[in-house]
Each structure stands twice: as C-alpha cells, then as structure tokens.
Amino acid sequence: MTYRELVIWLENRLGTCHLMVNRSAKEPADLLQATGLHDRLVRELLQAVYKANRCYHIRALVSAECTLAALQPVREKVLDQPATDLSTVRFLDTIDTAVREAFAVPTPSPAQPTGGASQVIALPRWRRLGKVG
C-alpha cells in the first residue's frame, strides 16, 4: 500500500468530515483539501506516518509496522494533554482501527466494562497508576 492509498483509505473509512483528500495532489502538503473536525491532529498523524515510513513522495510504499509505530507517540502526546476529551480519544481509536483494517492487522480487544452504563477507556499499561509507597 502506498502513502496516498492509505490516506484515501482513511478518508473512505472516517469520512470527509475528518479528512478530505485532494486526489490530484503531487506533494504530501497538498494531499488534504479541507479542515476537518480534528484537523491539526490528522495532519500531525499523517506527517508522522510519512516520516516513519521514510517516504520520499506520496506514492511511496508504507508498512503496517512503521505506520502503527508512528501513531503511538502522537497518541501518547495527546493522552498526556489535560484538555484531551473523550471525542478525541475515540477518534484516535477509530484511526488505529482503520489503519489496522487497511493492513489487515488484527485489532487488540479492549477491556470490557463490568456492568452499568459507564464506559472504561483502556490506556496503555504504563499509564496506569502504580502502588505508591
């Protein structure tokens, strides 16, 4: 899969409200046409994927391993911000799922809530609080 194909795949999976692709673009900076709901985050994620895969143009091949590895530091940065809301966390999960589907990589199953109407958001293991003292 090429970088361009991945971005188009994401547009098809996430919808044009999140990213709208300029299919005639020749450069990565021109690939996104419009501002989406999480514009800055999408641009940061796509730039990280481009760099991690050492792309030299938008038709360069990207790998699942490099792409998923590029998403993780951005995710961690966003989760560290105190202003991060549930919508943004869900959007990050949706991007992760869409990328995994693009490369046919199985999605790890999240922890299931234990009753009630509440929702548990699974964070990476190292983010959980440890015993103090």
CSV table of C-alpha atoms in Angstrom, one decimal:
chain,number,residue,atom,x,y,z
A,1,MET,CA,0.0,0.0,0.0
A,2,THR,CA,1.2,3.5,-0.8
A,3,TYR,CA,1.0,6.5,1.4
A,4,ARG,CA,-1.6,8.1,-0.9
A,5,GLU,CA,-3.7,4.9,-0.9
A,6,LEU,CA,-3.6,4.8,2.9
A,7,VAL,CA,-4.8,8.4,3.2
A,8,ILE,CA,-7.6,7.7,0.7
A,9,TRP,CA,-8.5,4.6,2.7
A,10,LEU,CA,-8.7,6.7,5.8
A,11,GLU,CA,-10.9,9.3,4.1
A,12,ASN,CA,-13.3,6.5,3.0
A,13,ARG,CA,-13.4,4.9,6.5
A,14,LEU,CA,-13.5,8.1,8.6
A,15,GLY,CA,-15.5,10.3,6.3
A,16,THR,CA,-14.8,13.7,4.7
A,17,CYS,CA,-15.8,15.5,7.9
A,18,HIS,CA,-12.4,14.3,9.3
A,19,LEU,CA,-10.3,14.5,6.2
A,20,MET,CA,-10.9,15.3,2.5
A,21,VAL,CA,-8.2,14.1,0.1
A,22,ASN,CA,-7.1,16.0,-2.9
A,23,ARG,CA,-6.7,13.0,-5.3
A,24,SER,CA,-4.7,15.0,-7.8
A,25,ALA,CA,-2.0,16.1,-5.2
A,26,LYS,CA,1.6,15.6,-6.1
A,27,GLU,CA,3.1,16.6,-2.7
A,28,PRO,CA,2.1,15.4,0.8
A,29,ALA,CA,1.4,19.0,1.9
A,30,ASP,CA,-1.3,19.3,-0.8
A,31,LEU,CA,-2.9,15.9,0.0
A,32,LEU,CA,-5.5,17.2,2.4
A,33,GLN,CA,-8.0,19.7,1.0
A,34,ALA,CA,-10.2,20.9,3.8
A,35,THR,CA,-10.1,21.5,7.5
A,36,GLY,CA,-11.8,18.6,9.4
A,37,LEU,CA,-13.0,18.2,12.9
A,38,HIS,CA,-9.6,17.2,14.2
A,39,ASP,CA,-7.5,18.9,11.5
A,40,ARG,CA,-4.3,19.5,13.5
A,41,LEU,CA,-4.3,16.0,14.9
A,42,VAL,CA,-4.9,14.4,11.5
A,43,ARG,CA,-2.1,16.5,9.9
A,44,GLU,CA,0.2,15.5,12.7
A,45,LEU,CA,-0.6,11.8,12.4
A,46,LEU,CA,-0.2,11.8,8.6
A,47,GLN,CA,3.1,13.7,8.9
A,48,ALA,CA,4.4,11.1,11.5
A,49,VAL,CA,3.4,8.2,9.2
A,50,TYR,CA,5.1,9.9,6.2
A,51,LYS,CA,8.3,10.3,8.2
A,52,ALA,CA,8.3,7.0,9.9
A,53,ASN,CA,8.0,5.2,6.6
A,54,ARG,CA,10.7,7.3,5.1
A,55,CYS,CA,8.5,8.3,2.3
A,56,TYR,CA,10.1,10.4,-0.5
A,57,HIS,CA,6.8,11.1,-2.3
A,58,ILE,CA,3.1,10.3,-1.8
A,59,ARG,CA,3.3,7.1,-3.9
A,60,ALA,CA,6.0,5.6,-1.7
A,61,LEU,CA,5.2,2.3,0.0
A,62,VAL,CA,4.2,2.3,3.7
A,63,SER,CA,4.3,-0.7,6.0
A,64,ALA,CA,1.9,-1.6,8.8
A,65,GLU,CA,4.7,-1.8,11.4
A,66,CYS,CA,6.1,1.6,10.7
A,67,THR,CA,2.7,3.2,10.4
A,68,LEU,CA,1.4,1.8,13.6
A,69,ALA,CA,4.7,2.7,15.4
A,70,ALA,CA,4.3,6.3,14.1
A,71,LEU,CA,0.8,6.6,15.5
A,72,GLN,CA,1.8,5.6,19.1
A,73,PRO,CA,3.9,8.7,20.1
A,74,VAL,CA,1.3,11.1,18.8
A,75,ARG,CA,-1.4,9.2,20.7
A,76,GLU,CA,0.7,9.3,23.9
A,77,LYS,CA,1.2,13.0,23.5
A,78,VAL,CA,-2.5,13.7,23.0
A,79,LEU,CA,-3.4,11.5,26.0
A,80,ASP,CA,-0.9,13.4,28.2
A,81,GLN,CA,-2.7,16.7,27.5
A,82,PRO,CA,-5.1,17.7,30.2
A,83,ALA,CA,-7.5,19.2,27.7
A,84,THR,CA,-8.0,15.9,25.7
A,85,ASP,CA,-11.6,14.9,25.6
A,86,LEU,CA,-13.5,11.7,25.0
A,87,SER,CA,-14.2,12.6,21.4
A,88,THR,CA,-10.5,12.9,20.6
A,89,VAL,CA,-9.7,9.6,22.3
A,90,ARG,CA,-12.4,7.8,20.3
A,91,PHE,CA,-11.1,9.5,17.2
A,92,LEU,CA,-7.6,8.1,17.9
A,93,ASP,CA,-9.1,4.7,18.4
A,94,THR,CA,-11.0,4.9,15.1
A,95,ILE,CA,-7.8,5.9,13.2
A,96,ASP,CA,-6.0,3.0,14.8
A,97,THR,CA,-8.7,0.6,13.8
A,98,ALA,CA,-8.9,2.0,10.3
A,99,VAL,CA,-5.1,1.6,9.8
A,100,ARG,CA,-5.2,-1.9,11.2
A,101,GLU,CA,-8.0,-2.8,8.7
A,102,ALA,CA,-6.1,-1.2,5.8
A,103,PHE,CA,-3.2,-3.6,6.5
A,104,ALA,CA,-5.3,-6.5,7.7
A,105,VAL,CA,-3.7,-6.4,11.2
A,106,PRO,CA,-5.9,-7.7,14.0
A,107,THR,CA,-7.2,-5.1,16.4
A,108,PRO,CA,-6.4,-5.9,20.1
A,109,SER,CA,-9.7,-6.4,22.0
A,110,PRO,CA,-10.3,-3.7,24.6
A,111,ALA,CA,-11.1,-4.4,28.2
A,112,GLN,CA,-14.8,-4.9,28.6
A,113,PRO,CA,-16.8,-2.7,31.1
A,114,THR,CA,-18.1,-4.6,34.1
A,115,GLY,CA,-21.8,-3.6,34.2
A,116,GLY,CA,-23.6,-0.3,34.4
A,117,ALA,CA,-23.8,2.4,31.8
A,118,SER,CA,-20.3,3.7,32.3
A,119,GLN,CA,-17.5,3.2,29.8
A,120,VAL,CA,-14.0,2.2,30.5
A,121,ILE,CA,-11.3,3.7,28.3
A,122,ALA,CA,-8.3,1.4,28.2
A,123,LEU,CA,-5.0,3.2,28.5
A,124,PRO,CA,-1.6,1.7,27.8
A,125,ARG,CA,-0.4,-0.4,30.6
A,126,TRP,CA,2.4,2.0,31.6
A,127,ARG,CA,-0.1,4.8,32.1
A,128,ARG,CA,-2.0,3.0,34.9
A,129,LEU,CA,-1.3,4.2,38.4
A,130,GLY,CA,1.0,2.1,40.4
A,131,LYS,CA,1.2,1.5,44.1
A,132,VAL,CA,2.8,4.4,46.0
A,133,GLY,CA,5.0,3.9,49.0
